[in-house]
PDB file of C-alpha atoms in Angstrom:
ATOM      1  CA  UNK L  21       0.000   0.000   0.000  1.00  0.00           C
ATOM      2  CA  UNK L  22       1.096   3.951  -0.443  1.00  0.00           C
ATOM      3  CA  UNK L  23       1.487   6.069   2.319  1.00  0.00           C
ATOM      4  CA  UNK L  24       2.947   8.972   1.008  1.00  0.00           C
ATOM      5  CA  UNK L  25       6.367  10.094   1.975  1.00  0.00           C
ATOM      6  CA  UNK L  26       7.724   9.012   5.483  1.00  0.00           C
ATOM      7  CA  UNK L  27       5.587   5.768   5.405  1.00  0.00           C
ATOM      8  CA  UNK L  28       7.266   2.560   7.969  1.00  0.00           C
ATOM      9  CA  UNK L  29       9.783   0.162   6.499  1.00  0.00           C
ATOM     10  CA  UNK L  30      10.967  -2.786   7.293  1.00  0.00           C
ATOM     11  CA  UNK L  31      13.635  -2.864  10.124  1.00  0.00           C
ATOM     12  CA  UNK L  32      16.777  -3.850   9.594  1.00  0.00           C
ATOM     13  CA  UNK L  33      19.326  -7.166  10.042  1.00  0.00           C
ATOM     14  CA  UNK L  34      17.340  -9.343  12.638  1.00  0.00           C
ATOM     15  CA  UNK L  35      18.763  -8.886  16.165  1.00  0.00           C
ATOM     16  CA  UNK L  36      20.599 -12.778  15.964  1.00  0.00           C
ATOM     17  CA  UNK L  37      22.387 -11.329  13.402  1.00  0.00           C
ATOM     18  CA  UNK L  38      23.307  -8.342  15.080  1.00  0.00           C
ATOM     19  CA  UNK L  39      24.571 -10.391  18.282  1.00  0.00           C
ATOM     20  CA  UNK L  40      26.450 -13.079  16.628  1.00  0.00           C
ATOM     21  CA  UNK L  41      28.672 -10.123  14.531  1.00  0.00           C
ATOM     22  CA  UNK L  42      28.716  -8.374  18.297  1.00  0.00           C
ATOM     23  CA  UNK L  43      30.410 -11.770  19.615  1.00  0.00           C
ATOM     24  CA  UNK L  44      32.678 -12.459  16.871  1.00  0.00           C
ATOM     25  CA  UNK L  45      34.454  -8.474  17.054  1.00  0.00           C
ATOM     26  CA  UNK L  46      34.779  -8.680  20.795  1.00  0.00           C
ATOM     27  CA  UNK L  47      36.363 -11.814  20.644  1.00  0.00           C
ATOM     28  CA  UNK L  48      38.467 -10.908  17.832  1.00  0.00           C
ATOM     29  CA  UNK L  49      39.285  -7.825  19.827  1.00  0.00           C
ATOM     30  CA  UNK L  50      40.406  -9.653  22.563  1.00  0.00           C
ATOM     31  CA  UNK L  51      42.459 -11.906  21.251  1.00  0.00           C
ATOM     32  CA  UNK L  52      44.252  -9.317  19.249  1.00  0.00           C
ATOM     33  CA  UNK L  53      45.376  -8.186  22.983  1.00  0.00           C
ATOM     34  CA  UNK L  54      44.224  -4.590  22.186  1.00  0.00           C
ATOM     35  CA  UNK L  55      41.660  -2.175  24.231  1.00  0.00           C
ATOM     36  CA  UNK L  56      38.327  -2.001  22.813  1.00  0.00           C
ATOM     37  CA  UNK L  57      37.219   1.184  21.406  1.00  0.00           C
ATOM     38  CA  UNK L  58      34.731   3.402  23.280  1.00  0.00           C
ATOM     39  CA  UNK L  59      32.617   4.074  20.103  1.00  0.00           C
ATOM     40  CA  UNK L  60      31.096   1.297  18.107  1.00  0.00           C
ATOM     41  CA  UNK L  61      30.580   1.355  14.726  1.00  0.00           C
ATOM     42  CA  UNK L  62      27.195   3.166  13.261  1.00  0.00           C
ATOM     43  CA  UNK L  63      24.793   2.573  10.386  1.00  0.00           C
ATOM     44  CA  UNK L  64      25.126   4.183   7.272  1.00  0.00           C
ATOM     45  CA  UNK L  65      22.991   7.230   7.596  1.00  0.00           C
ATOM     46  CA  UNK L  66      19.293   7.002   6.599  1.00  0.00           C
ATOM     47  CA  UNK L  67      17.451   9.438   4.310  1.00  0.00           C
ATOM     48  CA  UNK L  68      15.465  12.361   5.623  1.00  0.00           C
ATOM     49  CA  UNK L  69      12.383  11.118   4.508  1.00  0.00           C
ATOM     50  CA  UNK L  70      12.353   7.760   5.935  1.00  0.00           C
ATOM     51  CA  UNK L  71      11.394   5.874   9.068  1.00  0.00           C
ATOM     52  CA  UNK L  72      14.722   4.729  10.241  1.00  0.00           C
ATOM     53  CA  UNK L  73      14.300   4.363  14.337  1.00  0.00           C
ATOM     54  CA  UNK L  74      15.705   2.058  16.173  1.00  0.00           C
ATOM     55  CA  UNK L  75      14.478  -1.655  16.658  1.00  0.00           C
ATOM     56  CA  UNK L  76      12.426  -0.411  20.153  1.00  0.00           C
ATOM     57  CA  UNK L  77      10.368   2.125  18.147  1.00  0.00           C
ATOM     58  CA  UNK L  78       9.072  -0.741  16.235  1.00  0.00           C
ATOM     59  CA  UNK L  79       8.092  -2.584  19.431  1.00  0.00           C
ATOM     60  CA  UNK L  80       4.083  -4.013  19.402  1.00  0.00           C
ATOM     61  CA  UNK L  81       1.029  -3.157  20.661  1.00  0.00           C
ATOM     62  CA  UNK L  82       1.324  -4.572  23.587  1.00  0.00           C
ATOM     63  CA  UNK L  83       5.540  -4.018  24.172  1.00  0.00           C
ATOM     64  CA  UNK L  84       4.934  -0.158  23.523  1.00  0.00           C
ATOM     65  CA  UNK L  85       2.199   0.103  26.039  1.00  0.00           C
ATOM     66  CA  UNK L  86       3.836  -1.830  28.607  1.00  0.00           C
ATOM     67  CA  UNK L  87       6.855   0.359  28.367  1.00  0.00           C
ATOM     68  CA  UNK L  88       5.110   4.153  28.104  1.00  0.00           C
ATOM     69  CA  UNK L  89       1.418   3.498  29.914  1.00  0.00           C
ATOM     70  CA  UNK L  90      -0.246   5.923  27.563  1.00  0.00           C
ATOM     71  CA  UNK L  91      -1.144   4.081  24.954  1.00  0.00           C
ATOM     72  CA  UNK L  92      -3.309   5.393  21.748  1.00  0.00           C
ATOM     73  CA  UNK L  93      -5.116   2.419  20.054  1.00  0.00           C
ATOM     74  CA  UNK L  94      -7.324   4.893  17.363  1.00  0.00           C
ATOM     75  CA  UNK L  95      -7.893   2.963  14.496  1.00  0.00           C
ATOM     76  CA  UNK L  96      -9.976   3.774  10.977  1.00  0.00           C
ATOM     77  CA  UNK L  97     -13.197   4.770  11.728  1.00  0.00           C
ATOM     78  CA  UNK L  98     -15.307   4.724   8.705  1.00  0.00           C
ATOM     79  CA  UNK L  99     -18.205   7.215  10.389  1.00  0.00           C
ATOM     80  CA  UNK L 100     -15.452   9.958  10.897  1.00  0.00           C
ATOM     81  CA  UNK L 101     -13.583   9.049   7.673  1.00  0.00           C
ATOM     82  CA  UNK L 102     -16.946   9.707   5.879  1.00  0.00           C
ATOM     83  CA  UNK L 103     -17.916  12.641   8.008  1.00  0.00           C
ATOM     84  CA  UNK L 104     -14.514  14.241   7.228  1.00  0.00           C
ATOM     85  CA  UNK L 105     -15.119  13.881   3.306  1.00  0.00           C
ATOM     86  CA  UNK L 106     -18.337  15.244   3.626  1.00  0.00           C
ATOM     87  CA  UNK L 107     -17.155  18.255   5.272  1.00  0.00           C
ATOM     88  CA  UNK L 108     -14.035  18.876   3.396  1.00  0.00           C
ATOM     89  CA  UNK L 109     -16.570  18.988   0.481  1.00  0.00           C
ATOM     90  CA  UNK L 110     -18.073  22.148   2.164  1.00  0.00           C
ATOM     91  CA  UNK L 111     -15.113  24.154   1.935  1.00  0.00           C
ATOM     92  CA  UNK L 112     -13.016  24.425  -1.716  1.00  0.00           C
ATOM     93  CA  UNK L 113      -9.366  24.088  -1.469  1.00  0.00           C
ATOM     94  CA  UNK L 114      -9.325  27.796  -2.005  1.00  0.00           C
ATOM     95  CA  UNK L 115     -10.350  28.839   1.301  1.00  0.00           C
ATOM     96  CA  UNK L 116      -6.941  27.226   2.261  1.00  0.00           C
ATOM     97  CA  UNK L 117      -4.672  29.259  -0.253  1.00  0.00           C
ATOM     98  CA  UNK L 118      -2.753  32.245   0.969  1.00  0.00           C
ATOM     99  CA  UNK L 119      -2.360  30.259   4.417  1.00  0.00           C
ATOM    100  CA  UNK L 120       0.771  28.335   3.723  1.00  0.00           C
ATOM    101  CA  UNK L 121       2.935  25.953   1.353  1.00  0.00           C
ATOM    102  CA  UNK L 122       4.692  23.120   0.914  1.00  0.00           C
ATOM    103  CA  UNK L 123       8.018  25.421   0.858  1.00  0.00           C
ATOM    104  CA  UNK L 124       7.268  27.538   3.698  1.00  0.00           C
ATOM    105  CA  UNK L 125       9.853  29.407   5.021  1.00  0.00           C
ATOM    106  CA  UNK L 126      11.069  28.881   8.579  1.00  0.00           C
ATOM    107  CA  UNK L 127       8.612  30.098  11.296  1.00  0.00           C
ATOM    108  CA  UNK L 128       5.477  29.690  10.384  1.00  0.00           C
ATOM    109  CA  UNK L 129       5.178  26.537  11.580  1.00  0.00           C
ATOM    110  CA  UNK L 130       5.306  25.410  15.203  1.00  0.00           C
ATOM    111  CA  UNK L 131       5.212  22.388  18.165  1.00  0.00           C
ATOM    112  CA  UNK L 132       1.706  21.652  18.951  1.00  0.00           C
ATOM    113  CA  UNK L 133       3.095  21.616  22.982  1.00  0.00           C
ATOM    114  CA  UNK L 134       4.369  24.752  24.505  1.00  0.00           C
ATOM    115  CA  UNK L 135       5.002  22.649  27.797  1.00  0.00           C
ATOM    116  CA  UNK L 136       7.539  19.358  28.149  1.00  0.00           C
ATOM    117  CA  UNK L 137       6.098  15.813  26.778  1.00  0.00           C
ATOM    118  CA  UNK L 138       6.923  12.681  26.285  1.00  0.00           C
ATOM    119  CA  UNK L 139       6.287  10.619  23.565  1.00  0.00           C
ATOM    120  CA  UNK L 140       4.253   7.798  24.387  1.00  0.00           C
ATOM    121  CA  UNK L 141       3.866   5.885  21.194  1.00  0.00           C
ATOM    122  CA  UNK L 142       6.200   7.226  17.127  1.00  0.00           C
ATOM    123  CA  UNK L 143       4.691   6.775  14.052  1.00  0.00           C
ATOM    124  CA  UNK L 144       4.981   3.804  12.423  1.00  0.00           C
ATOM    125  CA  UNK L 145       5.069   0.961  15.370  1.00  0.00           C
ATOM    126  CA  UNK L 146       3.766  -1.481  14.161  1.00  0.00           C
ATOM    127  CA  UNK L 147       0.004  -2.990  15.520  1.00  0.00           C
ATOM    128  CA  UNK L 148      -3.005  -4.121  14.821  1.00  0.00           C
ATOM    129  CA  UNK L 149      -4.585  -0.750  13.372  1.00  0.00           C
ATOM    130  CA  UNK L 150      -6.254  -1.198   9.722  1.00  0.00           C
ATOM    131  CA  UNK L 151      -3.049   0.837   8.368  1.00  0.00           C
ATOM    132  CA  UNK L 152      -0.715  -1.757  10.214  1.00  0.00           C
ATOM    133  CA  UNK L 153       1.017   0.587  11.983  1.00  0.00           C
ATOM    134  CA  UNK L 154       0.782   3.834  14.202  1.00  0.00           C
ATOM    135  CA  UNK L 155      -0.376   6.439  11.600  1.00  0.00           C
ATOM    136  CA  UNK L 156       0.558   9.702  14.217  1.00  0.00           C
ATOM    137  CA  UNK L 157       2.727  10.033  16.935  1.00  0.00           C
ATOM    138  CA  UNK L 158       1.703  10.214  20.563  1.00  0.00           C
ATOM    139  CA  UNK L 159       2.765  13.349  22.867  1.00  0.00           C
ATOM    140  CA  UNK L 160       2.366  12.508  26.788  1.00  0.00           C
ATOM    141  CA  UNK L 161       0.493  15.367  28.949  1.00  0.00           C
ATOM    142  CA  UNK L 162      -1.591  16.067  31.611  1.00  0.00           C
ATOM    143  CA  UNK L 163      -5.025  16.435  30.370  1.00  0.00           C
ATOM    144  CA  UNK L 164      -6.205  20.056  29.979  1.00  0.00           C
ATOM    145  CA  UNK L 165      -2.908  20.964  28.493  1.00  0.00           C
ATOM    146  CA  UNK L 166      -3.257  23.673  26.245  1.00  0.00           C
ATOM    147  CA  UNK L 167      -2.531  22.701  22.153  1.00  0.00           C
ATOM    148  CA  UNK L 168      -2.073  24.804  19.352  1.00  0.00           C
ATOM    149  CA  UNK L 169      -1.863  24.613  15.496  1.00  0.00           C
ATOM    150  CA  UNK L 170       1.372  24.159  14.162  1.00  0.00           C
ATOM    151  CA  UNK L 171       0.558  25.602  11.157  1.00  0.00           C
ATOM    152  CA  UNK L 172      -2.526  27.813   9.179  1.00  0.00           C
ATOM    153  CA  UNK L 173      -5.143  26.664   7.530  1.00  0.00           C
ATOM    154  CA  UNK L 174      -9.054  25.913   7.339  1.00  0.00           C
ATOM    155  CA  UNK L 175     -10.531  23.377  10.532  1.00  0.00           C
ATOM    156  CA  UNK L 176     -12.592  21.152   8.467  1.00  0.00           C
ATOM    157  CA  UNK L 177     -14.026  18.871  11.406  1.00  0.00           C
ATOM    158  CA  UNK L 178     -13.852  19.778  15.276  1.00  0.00           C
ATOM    159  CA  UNK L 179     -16.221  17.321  17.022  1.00  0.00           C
ATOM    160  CA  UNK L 180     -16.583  14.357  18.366  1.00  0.00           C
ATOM    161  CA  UNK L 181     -14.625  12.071  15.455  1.00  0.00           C
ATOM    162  CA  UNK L 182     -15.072   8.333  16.434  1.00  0.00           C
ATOM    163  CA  UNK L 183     -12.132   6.578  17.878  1.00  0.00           C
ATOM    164  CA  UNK L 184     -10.278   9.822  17.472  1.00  0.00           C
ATOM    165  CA  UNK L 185     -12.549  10.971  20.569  1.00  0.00           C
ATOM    166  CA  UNK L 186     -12.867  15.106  20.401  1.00  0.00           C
ATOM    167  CA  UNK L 187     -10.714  15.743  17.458  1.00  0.00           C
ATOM    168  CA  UNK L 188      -9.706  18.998  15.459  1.00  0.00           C
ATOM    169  CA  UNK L 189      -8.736  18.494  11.790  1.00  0.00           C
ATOM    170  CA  UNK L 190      -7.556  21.011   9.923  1.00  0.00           C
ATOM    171  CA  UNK L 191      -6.435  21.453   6.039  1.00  0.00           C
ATOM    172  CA  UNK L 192      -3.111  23.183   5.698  1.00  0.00           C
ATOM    173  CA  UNK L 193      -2.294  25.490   3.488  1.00  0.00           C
ATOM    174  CA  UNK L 194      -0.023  23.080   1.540  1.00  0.00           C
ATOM    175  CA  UNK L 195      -3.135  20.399   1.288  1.00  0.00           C
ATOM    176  CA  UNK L 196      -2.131  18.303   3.885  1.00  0.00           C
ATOM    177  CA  UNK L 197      -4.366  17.740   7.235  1.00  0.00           C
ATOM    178  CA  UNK L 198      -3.489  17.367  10.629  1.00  0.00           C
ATOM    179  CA  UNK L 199      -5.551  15.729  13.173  1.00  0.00           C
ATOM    180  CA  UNK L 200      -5.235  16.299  16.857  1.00  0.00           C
ATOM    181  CA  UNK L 201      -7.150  13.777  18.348  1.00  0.00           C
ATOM    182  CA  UNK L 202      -8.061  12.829  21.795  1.00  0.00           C
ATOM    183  CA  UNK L 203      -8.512  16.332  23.062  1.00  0.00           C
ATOM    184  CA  UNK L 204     -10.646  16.920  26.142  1.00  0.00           C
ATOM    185  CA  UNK L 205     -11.771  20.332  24.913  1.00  0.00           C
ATOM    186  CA  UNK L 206     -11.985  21.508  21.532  1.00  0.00           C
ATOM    187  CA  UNK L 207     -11.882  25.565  20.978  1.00  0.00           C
ATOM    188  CA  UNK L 208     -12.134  26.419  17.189  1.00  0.00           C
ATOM    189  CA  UNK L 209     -15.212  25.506  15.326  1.00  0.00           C
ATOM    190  CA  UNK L 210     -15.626  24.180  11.515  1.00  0.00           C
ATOM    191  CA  UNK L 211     -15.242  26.350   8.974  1.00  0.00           C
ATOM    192  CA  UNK L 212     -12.618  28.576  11.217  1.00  0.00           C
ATOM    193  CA  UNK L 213      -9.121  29.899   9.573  1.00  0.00           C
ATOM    194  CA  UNK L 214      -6.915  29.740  12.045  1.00  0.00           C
ATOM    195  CA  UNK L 215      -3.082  31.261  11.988  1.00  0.00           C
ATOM    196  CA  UNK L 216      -0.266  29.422  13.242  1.00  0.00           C
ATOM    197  CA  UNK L 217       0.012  29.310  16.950  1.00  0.00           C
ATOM    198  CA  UNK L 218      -3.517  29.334  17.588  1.00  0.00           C
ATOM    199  CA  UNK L 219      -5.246  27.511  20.741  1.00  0.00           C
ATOM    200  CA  UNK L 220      -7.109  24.974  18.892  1.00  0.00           C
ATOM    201  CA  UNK L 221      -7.949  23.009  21.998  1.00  0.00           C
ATOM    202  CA  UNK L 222      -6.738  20.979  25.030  1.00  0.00           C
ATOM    203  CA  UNK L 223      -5.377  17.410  25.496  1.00  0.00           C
ATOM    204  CA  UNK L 224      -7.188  14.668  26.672  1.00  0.00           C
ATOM    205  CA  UNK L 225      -7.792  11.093  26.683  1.00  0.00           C
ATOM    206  CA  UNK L 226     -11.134  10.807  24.965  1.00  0.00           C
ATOM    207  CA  UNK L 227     -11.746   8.445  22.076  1.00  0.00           C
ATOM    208  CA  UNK L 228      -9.817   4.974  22.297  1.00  0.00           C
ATOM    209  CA  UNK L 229      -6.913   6.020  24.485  1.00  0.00           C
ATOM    210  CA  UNK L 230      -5.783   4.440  27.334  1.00  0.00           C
ATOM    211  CA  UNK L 231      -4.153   7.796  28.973  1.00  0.00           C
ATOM    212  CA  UNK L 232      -3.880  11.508  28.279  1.00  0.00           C
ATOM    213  CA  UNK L 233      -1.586  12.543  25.412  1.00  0.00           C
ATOM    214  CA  UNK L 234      -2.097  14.671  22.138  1.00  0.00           C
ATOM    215  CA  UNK L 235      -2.212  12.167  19.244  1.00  0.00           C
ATOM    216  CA  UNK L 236      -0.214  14.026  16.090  1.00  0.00           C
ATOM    217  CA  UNK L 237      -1.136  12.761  12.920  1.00  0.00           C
ATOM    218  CA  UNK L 238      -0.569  14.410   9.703  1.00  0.00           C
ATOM    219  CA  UNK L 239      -1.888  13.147   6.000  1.00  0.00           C
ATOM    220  CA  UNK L 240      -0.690  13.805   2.621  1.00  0.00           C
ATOM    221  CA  UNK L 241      -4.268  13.779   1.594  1.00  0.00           C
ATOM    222  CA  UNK L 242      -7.355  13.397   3.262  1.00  0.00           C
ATOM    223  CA  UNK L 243      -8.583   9.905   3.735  1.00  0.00           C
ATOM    224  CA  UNK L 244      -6.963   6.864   6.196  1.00  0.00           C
ATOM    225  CA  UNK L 245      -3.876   5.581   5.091  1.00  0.00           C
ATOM    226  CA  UNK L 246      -1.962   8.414   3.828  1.00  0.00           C
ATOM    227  CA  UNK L 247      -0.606   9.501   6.891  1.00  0.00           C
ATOM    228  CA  UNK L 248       3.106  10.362   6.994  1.00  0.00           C
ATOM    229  CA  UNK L 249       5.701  10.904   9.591  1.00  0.00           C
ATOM    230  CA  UNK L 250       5.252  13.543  11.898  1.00  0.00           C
ATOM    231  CA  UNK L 251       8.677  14.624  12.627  1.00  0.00           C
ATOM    232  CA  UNK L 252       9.693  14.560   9.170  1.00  0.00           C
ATOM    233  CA  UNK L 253       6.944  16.947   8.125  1.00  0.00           C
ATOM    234  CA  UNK L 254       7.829  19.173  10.785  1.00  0.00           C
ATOM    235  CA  UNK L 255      11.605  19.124  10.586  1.00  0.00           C
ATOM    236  CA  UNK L 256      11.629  19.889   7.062  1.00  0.00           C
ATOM    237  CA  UNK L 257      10.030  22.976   8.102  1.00  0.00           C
ATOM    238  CA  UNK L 258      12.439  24.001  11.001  1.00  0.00           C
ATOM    239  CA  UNK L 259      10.479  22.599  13.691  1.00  0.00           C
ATOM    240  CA  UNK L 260      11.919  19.760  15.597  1.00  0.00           C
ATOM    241  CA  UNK L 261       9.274  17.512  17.676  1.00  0.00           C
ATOM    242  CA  UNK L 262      11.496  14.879  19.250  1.00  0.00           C
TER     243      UNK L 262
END
């Protein structure tokens, strides 16, 4: 299937392989009568645009909740998936013109958060959501924190959205959406242009979530599935999430 840009991969050489090489350079190492090094060797650098975490951030379902608590199981929801098309229909893509693009300089985007988180589930662990994997990340807070666009554009749902629980969505000016999802309070309404920096709500744990935490998710185009990596987007615009 397509995601976009920034979609999961597979991980890398399985961890057996990993350890046996491991054994075989210490030993070597050793019998060479020399110190070992205090840096080990490193991976060839990943692209920009791909998933390349570590073997952890590809933990389960279950592993990932174990290890953070806070654990965002929002899957497709075809009622909100079909309420979002319907209301995307009510405003043209030219309502969101003027408010951004793709190439946007430096600034006018920014974190969601303007308080210290902790992210509870990345994109792209895998699970047993329709898309196979996390399709936004997860951003640990105590419910009622404050959250704010990280970009302009046109809120074309803020309701109640399914397993999303009280969610904001909200077409950017470069024709991507955002969703914020599992807010406890929602404070624009459909229909609103909003500016970059603007209180669009507060965090919560509503929807299928197991704890409080702002769930990030960002879509090359509107529908389920075409979500793409958070922190890419956002780096590539000079804002660094994680």
């Amino acid at each position: 299937m397509g995601y976009g840009i920034d979609s999961p991969r597979e991980a890398g050489t399985s961890e057996a392989g990993t350890t046996r090489r491991n054994a075989i350079g210490l030993a070597a190492g050793f019998l060479a009568g020399g110190a070992l090094s205090g840096a080990m060797a490193t991976p060839a650098a990943a692209d920009e645009d791909d998933w390349a975490q570590g073997r952890e951030a590809w933990a389960t379902g279950e592993e990932a909740r174990d290890a953070h608590g806070d654990w965002c199981i929002a899957d497709l929801d075809e009622e909100f998936e079909a309420d979002l098309a319907a209301a995307d229909a009510l405003f043209p893509e030219e309502d969101s013109r003027g408010l951004g693009a793709a190439a946007a300089p430096k600034g006018r985007y920014t974190r969601p958060l303007r308080r210290r988180y902790r992210v509870t589930s990345r994109y792209g662990v895998r699970g047993n959501w329709a898309a196979g994997h996390h399709t936004g990340i997860d951003l640990g807070v105590p419910s009622g924190t404050p959250v704010y666009a990280v970009t302009s554009g046109v809120v074309v749902l803020a309701r109640w959205s399914g397993a999303y629980g009280k969610a904001v969505t909200v077409r950017m000016g470069d024709r991507h959406y955002v969703v914020f999802g599992h807010l406890s309070r929602i404070s624009v309404r459909q229909g609103q242009r909003i500016r970059t920096g603007a209180r669009i709500g507060y965090s919560g744990a509503t929807g299928r979530a197991t704890g409080p935490h702002l769930h990030l998710e960002i879509r090359a185009r509107r529908g389920y599935g075409s979500d793409i990596n958070p922190v890419s987007y956002l780096a590539r615009r000079g804002v660094r999430l994680v």
